[in-house]
Amino acid sequence: MTVAIVFLPLLGAILAGLFGRFLGRRGSQILTCLLLAVSALLSIPLLYKVGFGSGPFTVVLLDWIHVGTFNVSWALKVDTLTAVMLFTVTMISALVHIYSIGYMSHDPSVPRFMSYLSLFTFFMLMLVTADNLVQMFFGWEGVGLSSYLLIGFWSDRPSANAAAIKAFVVNRVGDFGFMLGIAGIYLSFDSAHLDTIFAAAPAMAGQSLHLFGMDLPLITTLCLLLFLGAMGKSAQIGLHTWLPDAMEGPTPVSALIHAATMVTAGVFMVARMSPLFELSEAALSTVAFIGATTAIFAATVACTQNDIKKVIAYSTCSQLGYMFFALGVGAYPAAIFHLMTHAFFKAMLFLGAGSVIHAMSDEQDMRRMGGIWKNIKVTYAIMWIGSLSLAGLPVFAGYYSKDMILEAAWGAHSAIGQYAFWMGAAAALLTAFYSWRLLFMTFHGAPRADEKVMAHIHESPLVMLIPLGLLAVGAVFAGMAGYDAFVGEDRMHFWKAALAVVGPDPIEAAHHVGEAVKLLPVVIALVGIGVAYAFYMARPAWPGRLAAMLPGVYRLLLNKWYFDEAYEALFIRPAFALGRILWKQGDVGIIDRLGPDGVSWAARQVARRTARLQSGYVYHYAFAMIIGLAVFVTAYVIGMEG
């Protein structure tokens, strides 16, 4: 069963990619969707079996690498954490595949697109089933490759090509730290096998690493290097700049990246390595600080964006911040619970935005929308459900998981926990505000599109609405269905030993916080909705007046805190300037001049001078022969005398 779940998407990717010309557009779509659907359905009994039944197991596929004492097998490690990820990834991916049938119906490269989607899913499944760090890195890099292919899928657009390269390069920064972390772990533990590392970790807790003349705490250094990789993949502040630009890819790609693959890889990795992170308070505090800061940073930026997909993209960045500060305070089950619920409502929001874009003739700017809810009522209802879940209002899935994260941060009773709680609470206020800003600007008010666009607004086809409906079920019921198992009374039986917790359990503390802490997220979410209504429905002139009153703050948020501009000045322009110097002065001026250009110039000179000897007069050639004969005779005579 496990092998089928992991490798059916790879089979679909190979068949659609290599034989798409013979399968055709419809054949490629049916094949890849069918294989993903089977994989998703198989993940349901697997989750029940591992979480509530016989427990974890490992499937060894083959011996992979043998170099000296370094031995690595290709094996599938299946515990509760893996089973949750398999369920989440395959379920979301299957629905995105089905949605793509309608959304990409007019694209000329459908087989290639479906192949890339399935390949993306396979690499994510390979990452979450890895039982060693080498195999995890294989899936990790495969996810990066697939994201590059999908973000730049429309390669005729320069902006898509630039976004794909940006995603690839920014992730290389984080991946360099991840590689150093893996290398450091192998050198320290003499193994890349996860269970071996975890068993030996407590004995290594007090050891130091001598590096650059300094003695650094070993476990903390290794964890921070691993977390640097997580920051890149999961778009945490500083390495987040690729995520909004990734919207250049088709909308199904955005949904898959933001809901189930790529950005969740970093969260999963930190949770998987929790036995190491639990041994370093400094590493956990760093994770919590970065996560909480990302949550508030991305929420502020989302409040001023006008592209409907970029608003949701920054929302993803903010929600990932929640997951990371949950990990940082030791609330690993809450982080994974939010990862699962977030996957449903975030995929639904992105695909709902795709339905809006489809109806609006590819328009993405919310300033050119408005007054369309009567034309696309199903999409309108879907966006409401997704926004209610994202804002964390009761009954909806986001309420159960996000509130548990905030309560766990408060229950941690630490300085970093308090920081995370208040940053998370502020981000919850802004989340509700920008979610309803999106709804009001997109669906309400006077129509701002031209008459031609308004005349063609229509609801999406059924093949796009059915996946949205199924995601809506998850966005409503996933929280209440999974609460007891993930973070409730049954959590110890459900998670077993998949997640490590050393010391006080913040989840247990979360169940005993005061009523004020429990009610605060809901109250501030309602306040955020009220403010959005006042600004964009009751008093639509207020946003412009506020921006005029605070022009510096508005420009800061509109320009995304100037991260891109800062990186342009600090890294990109100097890199290009250095490249031009090396090209002009080094490559052309020295290497080419002394190398191939110099050799060719010398050859031309010799040939030119030799050609002058070819005069065509016989007496010139006879004279040259006589001179040559005289030279040989002279040399011979001198040689005989010597």
XYZ file of C-alpha atoms in Angstrom:
642
model
C 0.000 0.000 0.000
C 2.737 2.471 0.989
C 4.782 1.758 -2.135
C 1.713 2.361 -4.302
C 0.916 5.656 -2.557
C 4.431 6.962 -3.173
C 5.137 5.637 -6.660
C 1.779 5.955 -8.446
C 2.337 9.715 -8.945
C 5.793 8.944 -10.383
C 4.228 6.465 -12.784
C 1.740 9.114 -13.896
C 4.524 11.663 -14.361
C 6.555 9.262 -16.519
C 3.625 8.161 -18.679
C 2.259 11.680 -19.237
C 5.733 13.115 -19.769
C 7.136 10.513 -22.146
C 3.997 9.300 -23.860
C 1.788 12.401 -23.695
C 1.877 12.679 -27.485
C 0.214 9.269 -27.763
C -2.093 9.648 -24.754
C -3.257 13.090 -25.880
C -4.534 15.895 -23.704
C -7.527 14.038 -22.306
C -5.660 10.776 -21.841
C -2.869 12.464 -19.882
C -5.376 14.227 -17.658
C -7.409 11.104 -16.941
C -4.343 8.951 -16.277
C -2.591 11.336 -13.866
C -5.829 12.203 -12.039
C -6.761 8.540 -11.674
C -3.375 7.537 -10.283
C -3.374 10.461 -7.815
C -6.921 9.641 -6.752
C -5.936 6.029 -6.036
C -2.917 7.236 -4.076
C -5.111 9.604 -2.044
C -7.709 6.944 -1.304
C -5.036 4.493 -0.163
C -3.624 7.097 2.227
C -6.859 7.149 4.262
C -6.692 3.549 5.591
C -2.934 3.948 6.020
C -3.471 6.967 8.299
C -6.017 5.043 10.336
C -3.778 1.968 10.545
C -0.701 3.875 11.697
C -2.439 6.420 13.926
C -5.002 4.188 15.597
C -3.838 0.664 14.804
C -0.607 -1.264 14.553
C 1.661 1.765 14.603
C 4.791 2.713 12.646
C 6.715 0.510 10.241
C 9.468 0.776 7.636
C 9.495 -0.620 4.096
C 13.032 -1.219 2.791
C 13.068 -0.957 -1.008
C 16.747 -1.478 -1.845
C 20.327 -0.917 -0.742
C 21.194 2.449 -2.175
C 24.670 3.752 -1.307
C 27.724 1.870 0.011
C 30.892 3.969 0.278
C 33.324 2.744 2.915
C 31.421 2.785 6.202
C 28.677 4.977 4.751
C 25.630 2.799 4.062
C 22.216 4.118 3.071
C 19.132 2.154 2.102
C 16.189 3.485 0.148
C 13.408 2.896 2.632
C 9.972 4.294 3.431
C 9.599 5.279 7.090
C 5.894 5.366 7.967
C 4.859 6.715 11.356
C 1.983 9.014 12.262
C 3.800 12.132 11.044
C 4.458 10.469 7.684
C 0.901 9.159 7.422
C -0.580 12.625 8.064
C 1.670 14.120 5.398
C 0.855 11.351 2.906
C -2.861 11.942 3.435
C -2.564 15.720 3.153
C -0.255 15.806 0.130
C -2.063 13.186 -1.946
C -5.536 14.486 -1.140
C -4.731 18.091 -2.054
C -2.714 17.064 -5.100
C -5.491 14.826 -6.425
C -8.032 17.666 -6.185
C -5.598 20.110 -7.811
C -5.060 17.611 -10.647
C -8.818 17.368 -11.248
C -9.240 21.154 -11.067
C -6.468 21.545 -13.643
C -8.556 19.703 -16.237
C -10.834 22.718 -16.450
C -8.367 25.494 -15.657
C -5.739 24.395 -18.195
C -8.226 23.294 -20.840
C -6.974 25.823 -23.405
C -3.246 25.369 -22.758
C -1.319 23.675 -25.590
C 1.013 21.768 -23.213
C -1.432 19.887 -21.001
C 0.488 16.543 -20.898
C 3.672 18.306 -19.807
C 1.799 20.258 -17.133
C 0.126 17.162 -15.702
C 3.460 15.344 -15.731
C 5.122 18.145 -13.766
C 2.291 18.190 -11.203
C 2.606 14.448 -10.606
C 6.397 14.668 -10.422
C 6.080 17.447 -7.855
C 3.820 15.234 -5.757
C 6.182 12.252 -5.984
C 9.183 14.205 -4.757
C 7.177 15.553 -1.809
C 6.072 12.020 -0.930
C 9.669 10.855 -1.173
C 10.689 13.620 1.214
C 8.107 12.792 3.883
C 8.745 9.021 3.777
C 12.543 9.303 4.040
C 14.137 7.263 6.828
C 17.534 8.915 6.328
C 18.804 12.406 5.598
C 20.232 11.549 2.172
C 16.861 10.323 0.932
C 15.204 13.366 2.497
C 17.640 15.607 0.639
C 16.813 13.779 -2.606
C 13.111 14.620 -2.145
C 14.013 18.105 -0.915
C 15.943 18.967 -4.071
C 13.371 17.245 -6.267
C 10.671 19.501 -4.857
C 12.859 22.506 -5.687
C 13.386 21.290 -9.242
C 9.671 20.680 -9.758
C 8.782 24.115 -8.422
C 11.221 25.651 -10.912
C 9.572 23.771 -13.784
C 6.040 24.696 -12.707
C 6.580 28.336 -11.754
C 8.233 28.900 -15.124
C 5.752 26.689 -16.987
C 4.634 29.555 -19.221
C 8.176 30.060 -20.482
C 7.109 32.592 -23.114
C 6.607 35.092 -20.270
C 9.818 36.788 -19.091
C 8.236 37.393 -15.677
C 7.573 33.661 -15.240
C 11.158 32.793 -16.164
C 12.489 35.397 -13.732
C 10.210 34.102 -10.950
C 11.326 30.507 -11.516
C 14.994 31.481 -11.383
C 14.389 33.584 -8.274
C 12.695 30.691 -6.486
C 15.539 28.365 -7.427
C 18.319 30.760 -6.389
C 16.753 31.892 -3.088
C 16.163 28.277 -2.125
C 19.812 27.510 -2.875
C 20.740 29.796 0.026
C 18.652 27.794 2.451
C 19.645 24.483 0.880
C 23.316 25.297 1.448
C 22.612 25.476 5.176
C 20.615 22.249 4.971
C 23.508 20.484 3.247
C 25.960 21.724 5.881
C 23.588 20.488 8.576
C 23.371 17.029 7.009
C 27.156 16.879 6.599
C 27.655 18.002 10.204
C 25.228 15.386 11.484
C 26.999 12.624 9.564
C 30.420 13.723 10.801
C 29.117 13.906 14.374
C 26.960 10.778 14.493
C 28.661 8.692 11.787
C 25.231 7.961 10.330
C 22.524 9.516 8.179
C 19.837 7.133 9.474
C 17.208 9.069 11.435
C 16.550 6.515 14.182
C 20.283 6.048 14.777
C 20.788 9.821 15.037
C 17.859 10.248 17.425
C 19.044 7.434 19.676
C 22.538 8.908 19.975
C 21.458 12.565 20.260
C 20.990 12.821 24.079
C 24.595 11.712 24.646
C 25.822 14.447 22.279
C 23.830 17.246 23.930
C 26.701 18.772 25.853
C 29.377 18.503 23.204
C 30.958 21.386 21.303
C 31.995 21.941 17.723
C 35.345 23.646 17.141
C 34.930 25.877 14.111
C 36.847 28.972 12.984
C 38.675 29.114 16.288
C 35.427 29.017 18.295
C 33.756 26.334 20.365
C 30.107 26.201 19.309
C 27.396 24.038 20.893
C 27.127 21.052 18.565
C 23.370 20.363 18.616
C 22.437 24.057 18.416
C 24.725 24.632 15.436
C 23.377 21.602 13.583
C 19.762 22.558 14.274
C 20.259 26.142 13.111
C 21.822 24.911 9.863
C 18.865 22.607 9.289
C 16.473 25.444 10.101
C 18.167 27.651 7.511
C 17.059 25.089 4.931
C 13.543 25.183 6.356
C 13.489 28.976 6.120
C 14.196 28.796 2.395
C 11.664 26.111 1.531
C 8.959 27.476 3.829
C 9.535 31.140 2.932
C 10.325 32.560 6.350
C 11.320 36.197 6.671
C 14.604 36.911 4.905
C 14.237 33.985 2.501
C 10.593 34.615 1.652
C 11.021 36.808 -1.422
C 10.533 33.980 -3.917
C 7.039 33.091 -2.684
C 4.968 36.040 -4.013
C 6.782 35.891 -7.365
C 5.849 32.212 -7.623
C 2.334 33.436 -8.473
C 3.583 33.729 -12.070
C 2.880 30.022 -12.437
C -0.608 28.717 -13.269
C -3.056 28.941 -10.354
C -3.178 25.144 -9.737
C 0.601 25.336 -9.198
C 0.126 28.118 -6.656
C -2.430 26.007 -4.799
C -0.183 22.945 -4.742
C 2.928 24.856 -3.651
C 1.149 26.828 -0.930
C -1.122 24.125 0.444
C 0.641 20.767 0.414
C 4.067 20.742 -1.198
C 7.222 22.853 -1.141
C 6.374 25.316 1.645
C 5.275 22.589 4.068
C 8.572 20.751 3.570
C 10.390 22.980 6.053
C 7.686 22.554 8.702
C 7.766 18.790 8.244
C 11.553 18.661 8.435
C 11.740 20.549 11.733
C 8.980 18.342 13.161
C 10.777 15.218 11.952
C 14.029 16.403 13.540
C 12.264 17.309 16.805
C 14.432 14.890 18.871
C 17.412 17.074 17.935
C 15.669 20.440 18.292
C 14.333 19.504 21.729
C 17.929 19.290 22.958
C 18.635 22.949 22.079
C 16.629 25.687 23.736
C 18.484 28.304 21.665
C 17.507 26.613 18.385
C 13.852 26.339 19.432
C 13.787 29.985 20.499
C 15.220 30.982 17.124
C 12.547 28.961 15.319
C 9.809 30.571 17.418
C 11.171 34.095 16.948
C 11.520 33.764 13.160
C 8.084 32.177 12.879
C 6.316 34.833 14.973
C 8.101 37.658 13.148
C 7.174 36.143 9.778
C 3.532 35.840 10.843
C 3.177 39.545 11.592
C 5.414 40.706 8.732
C 3.529 38.831 6.023
C 0.144 39.813 7.467
C 1.022 43.523 7.282
C 2.114 43.194 3.651
C -1.042 41.279 2.668
C -3.167 44.233 3.811
C -1.934 46.446 0.956
C -1.521 44.051 -1.982
C -3.916 44.372 -4.916
C -3.194 41.162 -6.827
C -5.691 38.579 -5.543
C -3.147 35.760 -5.675
C -0.448 37.767 -3.905
C -2.778 38.533 -1.016
C -3.307 34.804 -0.546
C 0.420 34.156 -1.066
C 1.387 36.455 1.799
C -1.365 34.828 3.819
C 0.455 31.514 3.312
C 3.702 33.085 4.457
C 1.966 34.335 7.602
C 0.322 30.987 8.368
C 3.638 29.209 7.960
C 4.942 31.594 10.603
C 2.252 30.251 12.960
C 3.394 26.697 12.285
C 7.017 27.558 12.973
C 6.419 29.359 16.238
C 4.309 26.390 17.321
C 7.321 24.199 16.591
C 9.539 26.662 18.456
C 7.523 26.424 21.671
C 7.453 22.631 21.418
C 3.833 22.315 20.275
C 4.688 19.976 17.390
C 1.216 18.330 17.161
C -0.414 21.781 16.915
C 1.958 22.780 14.107
C 1.182 19.663 12.068
C -2.527 19.996 12.859
C -2.479 23.521 11.433
C -0.458 22.295 8.457
C -3.240 19.811 7.684
C -6.201 22.149 8.152
C -4.403 24.990 6.382
C -3.864 22.737 3.370
C -7.617 22.443 2.824
C -8.658 26.060 3.192
C -5.569 27.504 1.502
C -5.912 25.214 -1.524
C -9.573 26.212 -1.652
C -8.730 29.925 -1.510
C -6.172 29.643 -4.306
C -8.418 27.536 -6.509
C -11.300 29.894 -5.701
C -9.109 32.796 -6.784
C -8.388 30.832 -9.947
C -12.127 30.540 -10.505
C -12.431 34.329 -10.123
C -9.553 34.899 -12.547
C -11.152 32.438 -14.982
C -14.448 34.335 -14.759
C -12.746 37.735 -15.119
C -10.901 36.859 -18.351
C -7.523 36.417 -16.575
C -7.776 39.639 -14.557
C -5.981 39.404 -11.173
C -6.054 43.005 -9.924
C -8.815 43.414 -7.324
C -9.055 47.117 -8.187
C -10.560 46.051 -11.519
C -13.134 43.714 -9.986
C -16.146 44.335 -7.766
C -19.864 43.619 -7.990
C -19.503 40.105 -9.378
C -20.874 37.908 -6.590
C -24.245 37.424 -8.305
C -22.514 36.093 -11.433
C -20.381 33.467 -9.662
C -22.346 32.521 -6.552
C -20.680 29.138 -5.990
C -17.196 30.647 -6.139
C -18.388 33.442 -3.845
C -19.606 30.921 -1.255
C -16.342 28.984 -1.533
C -14.284 32.117 -0.884
C -16.416 32.918 2.151
C -15.847 29.465 3.630
C -12.106 29.692 3.003
C -11.912 33.159 4.546
C -13.898 32.105 7.626
C -11.545 29.193 8.147
C -8.455 31.329 7.566
C -9.681 33.936 10.048
C -10.154 31.196 12.632
C -13.835 31.655 13.409
C -15.607 28.896 15.373
C -16.732 25.674 13.685
C -14.343 26.130 10.759
C -11.089 24.153 10.595
C -8.726 27.067 11.116
C -10.388 27.879 14.446
C -9.301 24.600 16.032
C -5.706 24.562 14.819
C -4.762 28.245 14.918
C -6.287 28.838 18.321
C -4.466 25.797 19.688
C -1.170 27.278 18.467
C -1.865 30.588 20.218
C -2.951 28.830 23.406
C 0.163 26.645 23.350
C 2.370 29.716 22.925
C 0.700 31.314 25.947
C 0.894 28.044 27.887
C 4.620 27.728 27.251
C 5.133 30.348 30.011
C 8.317 31.681 28.438
C 9.444 35.023 27.074
C 9.589 33.709 23.521
C 6.160 32.143 24.022
C 4.713 35.501 25.023
C 6.313 37.183 22.022
C 4.894 34.508 19.722
C 1.440 34.787 21.291
C 1.134 38.549 20.884
C 2.607 38.575 17.380
C 0.222 35.749 16.475
C -2.724 37.626 17.966
C -1.842 40.770 16.007
C -1.460 38.683 12.854
C -4.908 37.148 13.494
C -6.430 40.654 13.528
C -4.735 41.520 10.235
C -5.648 38.137 8.741
C -9.333 38.792 9.258
C -8.931 42.315 7.871
C -7.145 41.369 4.622
C -9.379 38.326 4.065
C -12.513 40.464 4.084
C -10.750 43.208 2.179
C -10.243 40.606 -0.547
C -13.889 39.527 -0.395
C -15.295 43.055 -0.463
C -12.970 44.347 -3.202
C -13.498 41.271 -5.380
C -17.195 40.559 -5.034
C -18.942 43.673 -3.690
C -19.317 47.327 -4.526
C -19.699 48.881 -7.938
C -18.214 46.920 -10.860
C -14.803 48.305 -11.804
C -14.099 46.068 -14.808
C -14.891 47.248 -18.326
C -18.183 46.283 -19.911
C -16.632 43.650 -22.170
C -15.192 41.737 -19.208
C -18.401 42.093 -17.184
C -20.441 40.723 -20.069
C -18.417 37.514 -20.114
C -18.313 36.771 -16.366
C -19.451 33.195 -15.838
C -19.214 30.429 -13.270
C -16.442 27.882 -13.634
C -17.201 24.449 -15.118
C -18.198 21.542 -12.898
C -14.769 19.921 -13.138
C -13.380 22.967 -11.297
C -16.249 23.345 -8.825
C -16.264 19.723 -7.587
C -12.702 19.917 -6.172
C -13.625 23.252 -4.584
C -16.640 21.632 -2.944
C -14.569 18.755 -1.554
C -11.985 21.194 -0.218
C -14.803 23.156 1.410
C -15.796 20.016 3.307
C -12.252 19.790 4.640
C -12.148 23.514 5.431
C -15.264 23.132 7.567
C -14.903 19.711 9.184
C -11.172 18.837 9.231
C -10.622 20.766 12.456
C -13.386 19.215 14.517
C -12.712 15.760 13.049
C -9.008 15.799 13.852
C -8.963 17.799 17.084
C -9.011 14.942 19.609
C -6.462 12.844 17.730
C -4.046 15.642 16.888
C -4.130 17.846 20.006
C -6.855 16.457 22.248
C -7.034 13.695 24.822
C -6.082 10.983 22.303
C -2.960 12.716 21.014
C -0.412 10.507 22.821
C -2.002 7.363 21.422
C -2.257 8.921 17.945
C 1.249 10.376 17.625
C 3.038 7.638 19.596
C 6.782 8.390 19.279
C 6.598 10.336 15.993
C 7.177 13.699 17.706
C 9.546 14.324 20.599
C 8.640 16.494 23.580
C 11.186 16.946 26.355
C 9.974 18.717 29.478
C 6.535 20.301 30.034
C 4.022 19.648 27.274
C 2.716 22.982 25.883
C -0.313 21.220 24.405
C -1.371 20.073 27.860
C -0.801 23.602 29.161
C -2.900 24.979 26.292
C -5.944 23.081 27.546
C -5.741 24.929 30.871
C -5.265 28.548 29.802
C -7.826 31.132 30.863
C -11.023 31.883 28.986
C -9.686 35.301 27.974
C -6.814 33.665 26.079
C -9.257 31.309 24.358
C -11.672 34.070 23.368
C -9.130 36.691 22.313
C -8.401 35.265 18.794
C -12.116 35.104 17.968
C -12.803 38.616 19.267
C -9.935 40.203 17.367
C -10.930 38.314 14.206
C -14.409 39.834 14.451
C -12.825 43.255 14.982
C -10.706 42.754 11.852
C -13.798 41.859 9.821
C -15.603 44.922 11.163
C -12.751 47.225 10.227
C -12.619 45.739 6.718
C -16.379 46.305 6.339
C -16.035 49.897 7.479
C -13.133 50.589 5.103
C -14.361 48.853 1.972
C -18.153 48.841 2.244
C -19.458 51.535 4.610
C -16.736 54.180 4.081
C -14.779 53.287 0.923
C -12.941 56.635 0.992
C -11.201 55.784 4.275
C -8.413 53.554 2.875
C -7.222 56.345 0.580
C -7.328 58.896 3.390
C -5.393 56.612 5.726
C -2.750 55.991 3.062
C -2.449 59.760 2.551
C -2.095 60.315 6.304
C 0.621 57.672 6.647
C 2.389 57.685 3.259
C 5.651 56.238 4.592
C 3.946 53.299 6.281
C 1.751 52.686 3.249
C 4.717 52.638 0.859
C 6.642 50.372 3.234
C 3.857 47.796 3.223
C 2.991 48.211 -0.462
C 6.650 47.612 -1.349
C 6.829 44.586 0.964
C 9.168 46.201 3.473
C 11.630 46.850 0.618
C 13.220 43.410 0.926
C 13.519 43.038 -2.839
C 15.031 46.492 -3.216
C 17.498 45.844 -0.396
C 18.596 42.532 -1.913
C 18.873 44.218 -5.294
C 21.263 46.813 -3.836
C 23.214 44.502 -1.519
C 23.565 41.350 -3.582
C 22.174 41.419 -7.107
C 23.760 44.609 -8.482
C 27.197 43.893 -6.926
C 26.998 40.339 -8.256
C 26.190 41.576 -11.752
C 28.947 44.204 -11.543
C 31.456 41.562 -10.440
C 30.235 39.293 -13.205
C 30.740 41.988 -15.823
C 34.270 42.656 -14.535
C 35.149 38.970 -14.611
C 33.623 38.675 -18.073
C 35.209 41.736 -19.670
C 38.547 41.851 -17.844
C 39.028 38.243 -16.869
C 37.377 36.085 -19.493
C 37.697 38.319 -22.556
C 40.691 40.416 -21.485
C 42.964 37.685 -20.109
C 41.736 34.149 -20.753
C 40.502 34.663 -24.301
C 43.352 37.017 -25.219
C 46.068 34.667 -23.992
C 44.179 31.491 -24.743
C 42.066 30.735 -27.810
C 42.180 34.285 -29.222
C 45.968 34.496 -28.739
C 46.641 31.105 -30.316
C 44.416 31.865 -33.283
C 46.104 35.271 -33.736
C 49.590 33.657 -33.711
C 48.446 31.004 -36.180
C 47.093 33.680 -38.515
C 50.344 35.631 -38.329
C 52.467 32.549 -39.134
C 50.144 31.624 -41.976
C 50.227 35.169 -43.369
C 54.038 35.282 -43.358
C 54.299 31.795 -44.823
C 51.894 32.776 -47.572
C 54.237 35.580 -48.656
C 56.822 32.954 -49.619
C 54.435 31.602 -52.221
C 55.341 34.136 -54.972
C 54.756 31.862 -57.972
C 58.233 32.502 -59.517
C 60.350 29.379 -60.177
C 63.650 31.164 -59.576
C 62.426 32.158 -56.053
C 61.789 28.520 -55.220
C 65.165 27.470 -56.764
C 66.964 30.113 -54.733
C 65.227 28.892 -51.537
C 66.256 25.308 -52.331
C 69.901 26.355 -52.844
C 69.887 28.271 -49.533
C 68.387 25.307 -47.755
C 70.872 22.887 -49.280
C 73.732 25.172 -48.222
C 72.417 25.201 -44.645
C 72.184 21.415 -44.481
C 75.665 20.912 -45.979
C 77.187 23.449 -43.569
C 75.515 21.792 -40.600
C 76.733 18.380 -41.734
C 80.348 19.564 -42.188
C 80.395 21.258 -38.790
C 78.998 18.128 -37.251
C 81.672 15.914 -38.831
C 84.459 18.192 -37.629
C 83.078 18.172 -34.091
